[in-house]
Amino acid sequence: MRLVLVGPPGAGKGTQAQFIASNLSIPKISTGDIFRANVSGGTELGKLAKEYMDRGDLVPDEVTIAMVRDRLSEDDAQDGFLLDGFPRNVPQAEILKKMLAEFGVALDIVLELVVDEDEVVRRLAGRRTCSQCGRIWHVDFDDKKDDICDACGGSLYQRDDDKEETVRRRLEVYQEQTAPLVSYYAEEKLLVGVDAAGPVEEVTQRAMDALAPYAD
């Protein structure tokens, strides 16, 4: 199966991507993983990307796309893959479609993790990070009544990118950039939405049930 996973920050994409890919026995391919592999491996694309990152610049689309192409050409991706974090916009989606056509394949499905904005804010703004060991706790899910890490005794703090106003801004950016992508895949008759609220295991089961008709 060849699928793309989309969803807003806080929808649980990273967690669900791992479980879904494992259940389907296909590689989970994220742009973050691809970047790290190329940079640490010292590939030509990795060296090029590192030049931009070291300057604090965004890596150009053409470099990202070249990395994705190389990754999709690897042996473990020939029978299927799960893309997480790519494409991020309609132009990238169109490039991906052409790329796969060159390989003689096409996407089977685009799975959207659907979650209410207020739930996303609750998930992300409720996170607290330990200043000593880096472990993340949640004021609701972990029933934290104090600001002390239960693992090491360090003090907990709220990261700037977990503050409510920052989370809501990230959601605005997601809607601006990704809402057209979701519409694009809906028009392509590839989009299937899954309720991403509730326990991780329940969300995974909903996702697998949604994917079942597309399985080989």
CSV table of N, CA and C in Angstrom, one decimal, residues 13-135:
chain,number,residue,atom,x,y,z
A,13,LYS,N,0.3,12.4,14.3
A,13,LYS,CA,0.8,11.8,13.1
A,13,LYS,C,2.0,10.9,13.3
A,14,GLY,N,3.0,11.4,14.1
A,14,GLY,CA,4.2,10.6,14.2
A,14,GLY,C,3.9,9.3,14.9
A,15,THR,N,3.1,9.3,15.9
A,15,THR,CA,2.8,8.0,16.6
A,15,THR,C,2.0,7.1,15.7
A,16,GLN,N,1.0,7.6,15.1
A,16,GLN,CA,0.1,6.8,14.2
A,16,GLN,C,0.9,6.3,13.0
A,17,ALA,N,1.8,7.1,12.5
A,17,ALA,CA,2.6,6.7,11.3
A,17,ALA,C,3.4,5.5,11.6
A,18,GLN,N,4.0,5.4,12.8
A,18,GLN,CA,4.8,4.3,13.2
A,18,GLN,C,3.9,3.0,13.3
A,19,PHE,N,2.8,3.1,14.0
A,19,PHE,CA,1.9,2.0,14.2
A,19,PHE,C,1.3,1.5,12.9
A,20,ILE,N,0.9,2.4,12.1
A,20,ILE,CA,0.2,2.0,10.8
A,20,ILE,C,1.3,1.3,9.9
A,21,ALA,N,2.4,2.0,9.8
A,21,ALA,CA,3.5,1.4,8.9
A,21,ALA,C,3.9,0.0,9.4
A,22,SER,N,4.0,-0.2,10.7
A,22,SER,CA,4.3,-1.5,11.3
A,22,SER,C,3.3,-2.5,11.0
A,23,ASN,N,2.0,-2.1,11.1
A,23,ASN,CA,0.9,-3.0,10.9
A,23,ASN,C,0.8,-3.5,9.4
A,24,LEU,N,1.2,-2.5,8.5
A,24,LEU,CA,1.2,-2.8,7.1
A,24,LEU,C,2.5,-3.4,6.5
A,25,SER,N,3.5,-3.5,7.4
A,25,SER,CA,4.8,-3.9,7.0
A,25,SER,C,5.4,-3.1,5.8
A,26,ILE,N,5.3,-1.8,5.9
A,26,ILE,CA,5.8,-0.9,4.9
A,26,ILE,C,6.7,0.1,5.7
A,27,PRO,N,7.6,0.8,5.0
A,27,PRO,CA,8.5,1.8,5.7
A,27,PRO,C,7.7,3.1,5.9
A,28,LYS,N,8.0,3.7,7.1
A,28,LYS,CA,7.5,5.0,7.4
A,28,LYS,C,8.5,6.0,6.9
A,29,ILE,N,8.2,6.8,6.0
A,29,ILE,CA,9.1,7.8,5.4
A,29,ILE,C,8.7,9.2,5.7
A,30,SER,N,9.5,9.9,6.5
A,30,SER,CA,9.2,11.3,6.9
A,30,SER,C,10.3,12.1,6.4
A,31,THR,N,10.0,13.4,6.1
A,31,THR,CA,11.1,14.3,5.6
A,31,THR,C,12.2,14.5,6.6
A,32,GLY,N,11.8,14.5,7.9
A,32,GLY,CA,12.8,14.6,9.0
A,32,GLY,C,13.8,13.5,8.9
A,33,ASP,N,13.2,12.2,8.8
A,33,ASP,CA,14.1,11.1,8.7
A,33,ASP,C,15.0,11.1,7.5
A,34,ILE,N,14.5,11.5,6.4
A,34,ILE,CA,15.2,11.6,5.1
A,34,ILE,C,16.4,12.6,5.3
A,35,PHE,N,16.0,13.8,5.9
A,35,PHE,CA,17.1,14.8,6.0
A,35,PHE,C,18.2,14.3,6.9
A,36,ARG,N,17.8,13.7,8.1
A,36,ARG,CA,18.8,13.2,9.0
A,36,ARG,C,19.7,12.2,8.3
A,37,ALA,N,19.1,11.3,7.6
A,37,ALA,CA,19.9,10.2,7.0
A,37,ALA,C,20.8,10.7,5.9
A,38,ASN,N,20.4,11.7,5.1
A,38,ASN,CA,21.3,12.3,4.1
A,38,ASN,C,22.4,13.1,4.7
A,39,VAL,N,22.1,13.9,5.8
A,39,VAL,CA,23.1,14.7,6.4
A,39,VAL,C,24.1,13.9,7.1
A,40,SER,N,23.6,12.9,7.9
A,40,SER,CA,24.6,12.0,8.7
A,40,SER,C,25.4,11.1,7.7
A,41,GLY,N,24.7,10.7,6.6
A,41,GLY,CA,25.4,9.9,5.6
A,41,GLY,C,26.4,10.6,4.7
A,42,GLY,N,26.3,11.9,4.8
A,42,GLY,CA,27.3,12.7,4.0
A,42,GLY,C,27.0,12.6,2.5
A,43,THR,N,25.7,12.4,2.1
A,43,THR,CA,25.4,12.4,0.7
A,43,THR,C,25.5,13.8,0.1
A,44,GLU,N,25.6,13.8,-1.3
A,44,GLU,CA,25.7,15.1,-1.9
A,44,GLU,C,24.5,16.0,-1.6
A,45,LEU,N,23.3,15.3,-1.6
A,45,LEU,CA,22.1,16.1,-1.2
A,45,LEU,C,22.1,16.5,0.2
A,46,GLY,N,22.7,15.6,1.1
A,46,GLY,CA,22.8,16.0,2.5
A,46,GLY,C,23.7,17.2,2.7
A,47,LYS,N,24.8,17.2,2.0
A,47,LYS,CA,25.8,18.3,2.1
A,47,LYS,C,25.1,19.6,1.7
A,48,LEU,N,24.3,19.5,0.6
A,48,LEU,CA,23.7,20.7,0.0
A,48,LEU,C,22.6,21.2,1.0
A,49,ALA,N,21.8,20.3,1.6
A,49,ALA,CA,20.8,20.6,2.6
A,49,ALA,C,21.5,21.3,3.8
A,50,LYS,N,22.6,20.7,4.2
A,50,LYS,CA,23.3,21.2,5.4
A,50,LYS,C,23.7,22.6,5.3
A,51,GLU,N,24.1,23.0,4.0
A,51,GLU,CA,24.6,24.3,3.8
A,51,GLU,C,23.5,25.3,4.1
A,52,TYR,N,22.3,25.0,3.6
A,52,TYR,CA,21.1,25.8,3.9
A,52,TYR,C,20.8,25.9,5.3
A,53,MET,N,20.7,24.7,6.0
A,53,MET,CA,20.4,24.6,7.4
A,53,MET,C,21.4,25.4,8.3
A,54,ASP,N,22.6,25.3,7.9
A,54,ASP,CA,23.7,25.9,8.7
A,54,ASP,C,23.5,27.5,8.6
A,55,ARG,N,23.0,27.9,7.5
A,55,ARG,CA,22.8,29.4,7.4
A,55,ARG,C,21.4,29.8,8.0
A,56,GLY,N,20.6,28.8,8.4
A,56,GLY,CA,19.3,29.1,9.0
A,56,GLY,C,18.3,29.3,7.9
A,57,ASP,N,18.6,28.9,6.7
A,57,ASP,CA,17.6,29.0,5.6
A,57,ASP,C,16.8,27.8,5.4
A,58,LEU,N,15.6,27.9,4.8
A,58,LEU,CA,14.8,26.8,4.5
A,58,LEU,C,15.5,26.0,3.3
A,59,VAL,N,15.4,24.7,3.4
A,59,VAL,CA,16.0,23.9,2.3
A,59,VAL,C,15.0,24.0,1.1
A,60,PRO,N,15.5,24.3,-0.1
A,60,PRO,CA,14.6,24.5,-1.2
A,60,PRO,C,13.8,23.2,-1.6
A,61,ASP,N,12.6,23.4,-2.1
A,61,ASP,CA,11.8,22.3,-2.5
A,61,ASP,C,12.5,21.3,-3.4
A,62,GLU,N,13.3,21.8,-4.3
A,62,GLU,CA,13.9,20.8,-5.2
A,62,GLU,C,14.9,19.9,-4.5
A,63,VAL,N,15.5,20.3,-3.5
A,63,VAL,CA,16.4,19.4,-2.7
A,63,VAL,C,15.6,18.4,-1.9
A,64,THR,N,14.5,18.9,-1.3
A,64,THR,CA,13.7,17.9,-0.5
A,64,THR,C,13.1,16.9,-1.5
A,65,ILE,N,12.6,17.3,-2.6
A,65,ILE,CA,12.0,16.4,-3.6
A,65,ILE,C,13.0,15.4,-4.1
A,66,ALA,N,14.2,15.8,-4.3
A,66,ALA,CA,15.3,14.9,-4.8
A,66,ALA,C,15.5,13.9,-3.7
A,67,MET,N,15.5,14.3,-2.5
A,67,MET,CA,15.7,13.3,-1.4
A,67,MET,C,14.6,12.3,-1.3
A,68,VAL,N,13.3,12.8,-1.5
A,68,VAL,CA,12.2,11.9,-1.5
A,68,VAL,C,12.3,10.9,-2.6
A,69,ARG,N,12.6,11.4,-3.8
A,69,ARG,CA,12.7,10.5,-5.0
A,69,ARG,C,13.8,9.4,-4.7
A,70,ASP,N,14.9,9.8,-4.1
A,70,ASP,CA,15.9,8.8,-3.8
A,70,ASP,C,15.4,7.8,-2.8
A,71,ARG,N,14.7,8.3,-1.8
A,71,ARG,CA,14.2,7.3,-0.8
A,71,ARG,C,13.1,6.4,-1.3
A,72,LEU,N,12.3,6.9,-2.2
A,72,LEU,CA,11.2,6.0,-2.8
A,72,LEU,C,11.8,5.0,-3.8
A,73,SER,N,13.0,5.3,-4.2
A,73,SER,CA,13.7,4.4,-5.1
A,73,SER,C,14.3,3.2,-4.4
A,74,GLU,N,14.4,3.3,-3.1
A,74,GLU,CA,15.1,2.2,-2.4
A,74,GLU,C,14.3,0.9,-2.3
A,75,ASP,N,14.9,-0.2,-2.2
A,75,ASP,CA,14.3,-1.5,-2.3
A,75,ASP,C,13.1,-1.7,-1.3
A,76,ASP,N,13.2,-1.2,-0.1
A,76,ASP,CA,12.2,-1.5,0.9
A,76,ASP,C,10.9,-0.7,0.6
A,77,ALA,N,10.9,0.3,-0.3
A,77,ALA,CA,9.7,1.1,-0.6
A,77,ALA,C,9.0,0.6,-1.9
A,78,GLN,N,9.5,-0.5,-2.5
A,78,GLN,CA,9.0,-0.9,-3.8
A,78,GLN,C,7.6,-1.5,-3.7
A,79,ASP,N,7.3,-2.1,-2.5
A,79,ASP,CA,6.0,-2.7,-2.4
A,79,ASP,C,5.0,-1.8,-1.6
A,80,GLY,N,5.4,-0.6,-1.2
A,80,GLY,CA,4.6,0.3,-0.5
A,80,GLY,C,5.3,1.2,0.5
A,81,PHE,N,4.7,2.2,1.0
A,81,PHE,CA,5.3,3.2,1.9
A,81,PHE,C,4.2,4.0,2.5
A,82,LEU,N,4.6,4.7,3.6
A,82,LEU,CA,3.8,5.7,4.3
A,82,LEU,C,4.6,6.9,4.3
A,83,LEU,N,4.1,8.0,3.7
A,83,LEU,CA,4.7,9.3,3.7
A,83,LEU,C,4.1,10.2,4.7
A,84,ASP,N,5.0,10.7,5.6
A,84,ASP,CA,4.6,11.6,6.7
A,84,ASP,C,5.4,12.9,6.6
A,85,GLY,N,4.7,14.0,6.3
A,85,GLY,CA,5.3,15.3,6.2
A,85,GLY,C,5.6,15.7,4.8
A,86,PHE,N,5.3,14.9,3.8
A,86,PHE,CA,5.4,15.2,2.4
A,86,PHE,C,4.3,14.5,1.7
A,87,PRO,N,3.6,15.2,0.8
A,87,PRO,CA,3.7,16.6,0.4
A,87,PRO,C,3.1,17.5,1.4
A,88,ARG,N,3.5,18.8,1.4
A,88,ARG,CA,3.0,19.8,2.3
A,88,ARG,C,2.1,20.7,1.6
A,89,ASN,N,2.1,20.7,0.3
A,89,ASN,CA,1.2,21.7,-0.4
A,89,ASN,C,0.8,21.1,-1.8
A,90,VAL,N,0.0,21.7,-2.5
A,90,VAL,CA,-0.5,21.2,-3.8
A,90,VAL,C,0.6,21.0,-4.8
A,91,PRO,N,1.5,22.0,-5.0
A,91,PRO,CA,2.6,21.8,-6.0
A,91,PRO,C,3.4,20.6,-5.7
A,92,GLN,N,3.7,20.3,-4.4
A,92,GLN,CA,4.4,19.1,-4.0
A,92,GLN,C,3.6,17.9,-4.3
A,93,ALA,N,2.3,17.9,-4.1
A,93,ALA,CA,1.4,16.8,-4.4
A,93,ALA,C,1.5,16.4,-5.9
A,94,GLU,N,1.5,17.5,-6.7
A,94,GLU,CA,1.5,17.2,-8.1
A,94,GLU,C,2.8,16.7,-8.6
A,95,ILE,N,3.9,17.1,-7.9
A,95,ILE,CA,5.2,16.6,-8.3
A,95,ILE,C,5.3,15.1,-7.8
A,96,LEU,N,4.7,14.8,-6.6
A,96,LEU,CA,4.7,13.4,-6.2
A,96,LEU,C,3.9,12.5,-7.1
A,97,LYS,N,2.8,13.0,-7.6
A,97,LYS,CA,2.0,12.2,-8.5
A,97,LYS,C,2.8,11.9,-9.8
A,98,LYS,N,3.5,12.9,-10.3
A,98,LYS,CA,4.3,12.7,-11.5
A,98,LYS,C,5.5,11.7,-11.2
A,99,MET,N,6.1,11.9,-10.1
A,99,MET,CA,7.2,11.1,-9.7
A,99,MET,C,6.8,9.6,-9.6
A,100,LEU,N,5.7,9.3,-9.0
A,100,LEU,CA,5.2,8.0,-8.8
A,100,LEU,C,4.8,7.4,-10.2
A,101,ALA,N,4.2,8.2,-11.1
A,101,ALA,CA,3.9,7.8,-12.4
A,101,ALA,C,5.1,7.3,-13.2
A,102,GLU,N,6.2,8.0,-12.9
A,102,GLU,CA,7.5,7.6,-13.6
A,102,GLU,C,7.9,6.2,-13.1
A,103,PHE,N,7.6,5.9,-11.8
A,103,PHE,CA,7.9,4.6,-11.2
A,103,PHE,C,6.9,3.6,-11.6
A,104,GLY,N,5.8,4.0,-12.3
A,104,GLY,CA,4.8,3.1,-12.7
A,104,GLY,C,3.8,2.7,-11.6
A,105,VAL,N,3.7,3.6,-10.6
A,105,VAL,CA,2.7,3.3,-9.5
A,105,VAL,C,2.0,4.6,-9.2
A,106,ALA,N,1.1,4.5,-8.2
A,106,ALA,CA,0.3,5.7,-7.8
A,106,ALA,C,-0.1,5.5,-6.3
A,107,LEU,N,-0.5,6.6,-5.7
A,107,LEU,CA,-1.0,6.5,-4.3
A,107,LEU,C,-2.3,5.7,-4.3
A,108,ASP,N,-2.4,5.0,-3.2
A,108,ASP,CA,-3.7,4.2,-3.0
A,108,ASP,C,-4.7,5.0,-2.1
A,109,ILE,N,-4.2,5.8,-1.2
A,109,ILE,CA,-5.0,6.5,-0.3
A,109,ILE,C,-4.3,7.6,0.4
A,110,VAL,N,-5.0,8.7,0.8
A,110,VAL,CA,-4.4,9.7,1.7
A,110,VAL,C,-5.3,9.7,2.9
A,111,LEU,N,-4.7,9.4,4.1
A,111,LEU,CA,-5.4,9.3,5.3
A,111,LEU,C,-5.2,10.6,6.1
A,112,GLU,N,-6.4,11.2,6.4
A,112,GLU,CA,-6.3,12.5,7.2
A,112,GLU,C,-6.8,12.2,8.6
A,113,LEU,N,-5.9,12.6,9.6
A,113,LEU,CA,-6.3,12.5,11.0
A,113,LEU,C,-7.0,13.7,11.4
A,114,VAL,N,-8.3,13.6,11.7
A,114,VAL,CA,-9.2,14.7,11.9
A,114,VAL,C,-9.3,14.9,13.4
A,115,VAL,N,-9.0,16.1,13.9
A,115,VAL,CA,-9.1,16.4,15.3
A,115,VAL,C,-9.6,17.8,15.5
A,116,ASP,N,-10.4,18.1,16.5
A,116,ASP,CA,-10.9,19.4,16.8
A,116,ASP,C,-9.8,20.3,17.3
A,117,GLU,N,-9.9,21.6,16.9
A,117,GLU,CA,-8.8,22.6,17.2
A,117,GLU,C,-8.6,22.7,18.7
A,118,ASP,N,-9.7,22.7,19.4
A,118,ASP,CA,-9.6,22.9,20.9
A,118,ASP,C,-8.9,21.6,21.5
A,119,GLU,N,-9.2,20.5,20.9
A,119,GLU,CA,-8.5,19.3,21.4
A,119,GLU,C,-7.0,19.3,21.1
A,120,VAL,N,-6.6,19.8,20.0
A,120,VAL,CA,-5.2,20.0,19.7
A,120,VAL,C,-4.5,20.9,20.7
A,121,VAL,N,-5.2,22.1,21.0
A,121,VAL,CA,-4.7,23.0,21.9
A,121,VAL,C,-4.5,22.4,23.3
A,122,ARG,N,-5.5,21.6,23.7
A,122,ARG,CA,-5.4,20.9,25.0
A,122,ARG,C,-4.3,19.9,25.0
A,123,ARG,N,-4.1,19.2,23.9
A,123,ARG,CA,-3.0,18.2,23.9
A,123,ARG,C,-1.6,18.9,24.0
A,124,LEU,N,-1.4,20.0,23.1
A,124,LEU,CA,-0.1,20.6,23.1
A,124,LEU,C,0.2,21.6,24.2
A,125,ALA,N,-0.8,22.4,24.5
A,125,ALA,CA,-0.6,23.4,25.5
A,125,ALA,C,-0.5,22.8,26.9
A,126,GLY,N,-1.0,21.5,27.1
A,126,GLY,CA,-0.9,20.9,28.4
A,126,GLY,C,0.4,20.2,28.6
A,127,ARG,N,1.3,20.2,27.6
A,127,ARG,CA,2.6,19.5,27.8
A,127,ARG,C,3.6,20.3,28.7
A,128,ARG,N,4.3,19.6,29.5
A,128,ARG,CA,5.4,20.2,30.3
A,128,ARG,C,6.6,19.4,30.1
A,129,THR,N,7.8,20.1,30.0
A,129,THR,CA,9.0,19.4,29.8
A,129,THR,C,9.9,19.5,31.0
A,130,CYS,N,10.6,18.4,31.3
A,130,CYS,CA,11.5,18.4,32.4
A,130,CYS,C,12.8,19.1,32.0
A,131,SER,N,13.2,20.1,32.9
A,131,SER,CA,14.4,20.9,32.6
A,131,SER,C,15.7,20.1,32.7
A,132,GLN,N,15.6,18.9,33.4
A,132,GLN,CA,16.8,18.1,33.6
A,132,GLN,C,16.9,16.9,32.7
A,133,CYS,N,15.9,16.0,32.6
A,133,CYS,CA,16.0,14.8,31.8
A,133,CYS,C,15.3,15.0,30.5
A,134,GLY,N,14.5,16.0,30.3
A,134,GLY,CA,13.8,16.3,29.0
A,134,GLY,C,12.5,15.5,28.8
A,135,ARG,N,12.1,14.7,29.8
A,135,ARG,CA,10.9,13.9,29.7
A,135,ARG,C,9.7,14.9,29.6
